[in-house]
Tab-separated table of C-alpha atoms in Angstrom:
chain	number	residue	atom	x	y	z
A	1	UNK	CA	0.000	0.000	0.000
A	2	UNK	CA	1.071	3.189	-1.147
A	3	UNK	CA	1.915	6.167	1.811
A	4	UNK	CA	0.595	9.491	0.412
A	5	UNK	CA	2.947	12.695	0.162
A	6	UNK	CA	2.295	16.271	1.172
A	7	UNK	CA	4.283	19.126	0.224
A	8	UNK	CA	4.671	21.752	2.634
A	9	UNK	CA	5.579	25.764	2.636
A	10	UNK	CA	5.470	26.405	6.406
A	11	UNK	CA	6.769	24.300	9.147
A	12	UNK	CA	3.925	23.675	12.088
A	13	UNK	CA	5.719	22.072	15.261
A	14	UNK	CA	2.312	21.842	17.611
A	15	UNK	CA	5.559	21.739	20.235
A	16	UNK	CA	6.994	18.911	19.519
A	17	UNK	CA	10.467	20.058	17.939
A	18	UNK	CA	12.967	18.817	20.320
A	19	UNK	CA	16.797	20.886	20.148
A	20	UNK	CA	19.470	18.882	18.790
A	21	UNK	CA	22.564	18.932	21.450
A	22	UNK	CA	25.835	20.288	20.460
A	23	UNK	CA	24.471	22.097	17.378
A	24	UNK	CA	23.288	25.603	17.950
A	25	UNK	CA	19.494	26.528	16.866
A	26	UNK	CA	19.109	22.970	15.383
A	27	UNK	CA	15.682	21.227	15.983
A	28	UNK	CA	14.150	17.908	14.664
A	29	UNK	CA	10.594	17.095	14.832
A	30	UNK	CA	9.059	13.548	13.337
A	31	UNK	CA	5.776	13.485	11.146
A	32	UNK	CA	3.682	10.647	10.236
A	33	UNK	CA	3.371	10.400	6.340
A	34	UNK	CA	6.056	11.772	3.466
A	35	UNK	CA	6.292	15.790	3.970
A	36	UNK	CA	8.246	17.607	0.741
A	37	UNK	CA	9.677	20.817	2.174
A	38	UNK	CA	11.625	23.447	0.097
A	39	UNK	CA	15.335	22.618	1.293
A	40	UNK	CA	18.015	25.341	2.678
A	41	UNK	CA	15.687	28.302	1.817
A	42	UNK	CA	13.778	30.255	4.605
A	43	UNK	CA	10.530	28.877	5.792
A	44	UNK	CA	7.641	30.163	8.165
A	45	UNK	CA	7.753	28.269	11.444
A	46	UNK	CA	4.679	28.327	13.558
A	47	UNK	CA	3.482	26.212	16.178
A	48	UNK	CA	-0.447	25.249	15.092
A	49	UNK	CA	-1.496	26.257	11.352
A	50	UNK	CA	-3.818	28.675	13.024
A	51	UNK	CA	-1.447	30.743	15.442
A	52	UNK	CA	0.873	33.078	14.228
A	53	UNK	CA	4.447	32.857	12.734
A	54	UNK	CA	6.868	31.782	15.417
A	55	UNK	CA	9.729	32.543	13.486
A	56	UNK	CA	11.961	31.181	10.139
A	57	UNK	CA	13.772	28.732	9.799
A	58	UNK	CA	15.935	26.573	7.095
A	59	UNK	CA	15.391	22.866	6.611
A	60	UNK	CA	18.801	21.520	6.431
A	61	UNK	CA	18.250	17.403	6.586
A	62	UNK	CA	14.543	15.511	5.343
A	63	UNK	CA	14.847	11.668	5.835
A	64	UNK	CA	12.083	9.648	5.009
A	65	UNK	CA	11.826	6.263	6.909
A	66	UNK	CA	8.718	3.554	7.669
A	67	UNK	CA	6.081	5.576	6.367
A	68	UNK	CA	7.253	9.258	8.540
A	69	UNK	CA	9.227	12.179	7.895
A	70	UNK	CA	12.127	13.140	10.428
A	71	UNK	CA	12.769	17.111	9.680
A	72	UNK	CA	16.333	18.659	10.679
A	73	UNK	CA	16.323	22.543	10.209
A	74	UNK	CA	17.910	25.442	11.747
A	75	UNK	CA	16.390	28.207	13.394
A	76	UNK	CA	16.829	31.890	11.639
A	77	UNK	CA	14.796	34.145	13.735
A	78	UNK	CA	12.684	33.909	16.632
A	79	UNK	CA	10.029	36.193	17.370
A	80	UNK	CA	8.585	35.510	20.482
A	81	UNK	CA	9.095	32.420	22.954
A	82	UNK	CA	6.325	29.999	23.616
């Protein structure tokens, strides 16, 4: 059975991003299902698709695996916090 793919223009992390250690403003977040984001160009980041723009960021690493997406991207700008 075939997994169905969505391509995306704004990252939404409903707070589940998670900082990589060591690497400074790196995050990964996992979503179920194939997710197509543009790579190393600035993206919106917000945290539901109904709240307002977080900040931008750069997806830097997509790997898809077992029918989910695993999203590496660096944090640009933030404009508030939580």
């Amino acid at each position: 059975m075939s997994m169905p793919m969505s391509i995306e223009w704004k990252l939404l992390t409903h707070g589940r991003e998670e900082r990589l250690q060591h690497q400074q403003n790196m995050f990964q977040i996992e979503f179920p299902g194939y997710k197509l984001f543009p790579m190393n160009q600035p993206i919106e980041i917000k945290r539901h698709h109904d709240s307002d723009q977080i900040g931008n960021g750069k997806i830097v690493e997509l790997l898809w695996k077992e029918e989910r997406t695993i999203c590496t991207y660096q944090l640009l700008s933030l404009y508030n916090v939580n």
